[in-house]
C-alpha positions in Angstrom: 109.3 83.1 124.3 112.0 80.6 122.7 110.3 78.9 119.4 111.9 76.0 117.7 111.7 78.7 113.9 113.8 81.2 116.4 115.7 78.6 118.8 119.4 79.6 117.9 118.7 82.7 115.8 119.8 85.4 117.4 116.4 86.7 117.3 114.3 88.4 120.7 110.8 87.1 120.2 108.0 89.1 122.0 104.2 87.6 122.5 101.6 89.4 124.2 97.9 89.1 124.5 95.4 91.2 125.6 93.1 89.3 127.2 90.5 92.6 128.9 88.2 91.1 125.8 87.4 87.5 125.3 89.1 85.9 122.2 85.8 85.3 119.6 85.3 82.7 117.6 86.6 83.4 114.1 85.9 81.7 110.3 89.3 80.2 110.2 90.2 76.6 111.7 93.2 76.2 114.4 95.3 75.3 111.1 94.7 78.1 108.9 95.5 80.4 112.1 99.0 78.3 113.1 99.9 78.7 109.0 99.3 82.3 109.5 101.4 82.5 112.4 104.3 80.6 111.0 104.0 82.2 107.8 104.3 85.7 108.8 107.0 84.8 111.8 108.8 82.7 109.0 109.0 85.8 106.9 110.2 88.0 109.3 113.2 85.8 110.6 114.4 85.9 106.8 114.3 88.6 106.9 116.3 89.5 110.0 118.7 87.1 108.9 119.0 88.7 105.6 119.9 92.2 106.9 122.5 90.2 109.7 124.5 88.8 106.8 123.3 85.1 107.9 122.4 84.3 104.3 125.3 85.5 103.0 124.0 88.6 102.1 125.4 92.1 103.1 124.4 94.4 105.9 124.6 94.8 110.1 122.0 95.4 112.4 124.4 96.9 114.4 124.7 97.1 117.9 121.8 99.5 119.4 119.2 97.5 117.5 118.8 94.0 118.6 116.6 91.8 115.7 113.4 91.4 117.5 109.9 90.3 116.4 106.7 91.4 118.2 103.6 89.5 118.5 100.3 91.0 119.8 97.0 89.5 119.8 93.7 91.5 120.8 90.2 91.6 120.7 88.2 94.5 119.8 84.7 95.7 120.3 83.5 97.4 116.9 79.8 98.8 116.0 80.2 96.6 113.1 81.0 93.6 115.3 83.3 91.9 117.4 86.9 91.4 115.8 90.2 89.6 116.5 93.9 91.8 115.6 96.6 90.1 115.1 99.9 92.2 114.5 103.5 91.0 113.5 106.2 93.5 113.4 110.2 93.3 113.1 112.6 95.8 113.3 114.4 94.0 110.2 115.3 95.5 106.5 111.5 96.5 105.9 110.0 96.7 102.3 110.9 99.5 99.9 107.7 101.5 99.3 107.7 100.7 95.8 106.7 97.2 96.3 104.5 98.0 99.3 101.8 96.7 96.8 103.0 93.3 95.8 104.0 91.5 98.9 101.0 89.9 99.1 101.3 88.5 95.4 102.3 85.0 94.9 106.0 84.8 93.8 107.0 88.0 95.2 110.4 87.6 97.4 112.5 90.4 98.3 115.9 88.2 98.1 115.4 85.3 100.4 117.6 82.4 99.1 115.1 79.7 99.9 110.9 79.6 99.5 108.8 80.0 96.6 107.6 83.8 97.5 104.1 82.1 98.1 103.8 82.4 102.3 103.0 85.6 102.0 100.2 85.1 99.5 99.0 82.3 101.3 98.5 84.5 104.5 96.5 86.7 102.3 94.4 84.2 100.7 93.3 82.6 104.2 92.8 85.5 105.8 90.5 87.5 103.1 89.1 84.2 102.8 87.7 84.6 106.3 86.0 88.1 106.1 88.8 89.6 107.2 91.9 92.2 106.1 95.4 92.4 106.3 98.1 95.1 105.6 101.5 95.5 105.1 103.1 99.0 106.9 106.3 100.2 107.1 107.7 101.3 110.5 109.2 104.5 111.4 112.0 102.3 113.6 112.6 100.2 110.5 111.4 97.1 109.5 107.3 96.3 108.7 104.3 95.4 110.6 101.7 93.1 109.5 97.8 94.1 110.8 95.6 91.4 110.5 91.9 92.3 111.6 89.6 89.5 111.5 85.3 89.3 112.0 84.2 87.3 114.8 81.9 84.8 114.1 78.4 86.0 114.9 
């Protein structure tokens, strides 16, 4: 999928959505879930053009690893209740384990040139705000993967 926040890039975009389930209702309006979206896809084009050297900054992705991002949506059936997953994953620079913890804290910024550090924060906000949980995970392939896990409105 081309998106005008990739268009240009350099950057493989992947969406998929498993649609076996129905997509609930959930607490957040179309808004709050398109500022979640862009937030997290914002963050993780930075941050792919961070580790390419784009911003200035050093570092290659080299040749056998292509900057991608990966979208999947999903619905799940739980005893607790119906719930919506959203994950975001890159294969960019990832987050030092150290500051697992505070990515999700207004102002934190791992050395992007531009922003305030807040779109990460304000993912966290809107979607605890709903009922529902998000994480922060590193991956074994480098980069990080966002889990989003929301309630479905009963």
């Amino acid at each position: 999928a081309e998106l005008p926040l990739f268009e240009g890039a350099g950057i493989d975009l992947i969406l998929t959505v498993d649609l076996s389930r129905p997509l609930p209702p959930v607490a957040l309006s179309t808004g709050d879930l398109s500022r979640i979206l862009h937030n997290l896809l914002t963050n993780a084009r930075e941050a792919l053009l961070i580790q390419s050297g784009a911003f200035g900054e050093s570092g290659a992705l080299g040749a056998e690893r292509e900057p991608t991002v990966v979208v999947h949506l999903s619905a799940h059936r739980h005893r607790t209740g119906d719930r919506i997953h959203l994950r975001v994953q890159d294969n960019g620079p990832g987050v030092p384990a150290e500051h697992l913890e505070h990515v999700f804290d207004g102002g934190f910024s791992l050395g992007k040139p531009q922003g305030l550090g807040l779109g990460l924060a304000v993912v966290h906000d809107r979607v605890t705000g709903a009922g529902g949980r998000i994480t922060c995970l590193p991956r074994d392939a480098g980069g990080v993967r966002f889990e989003i896990t929301l309630p479905a409105l009963p």
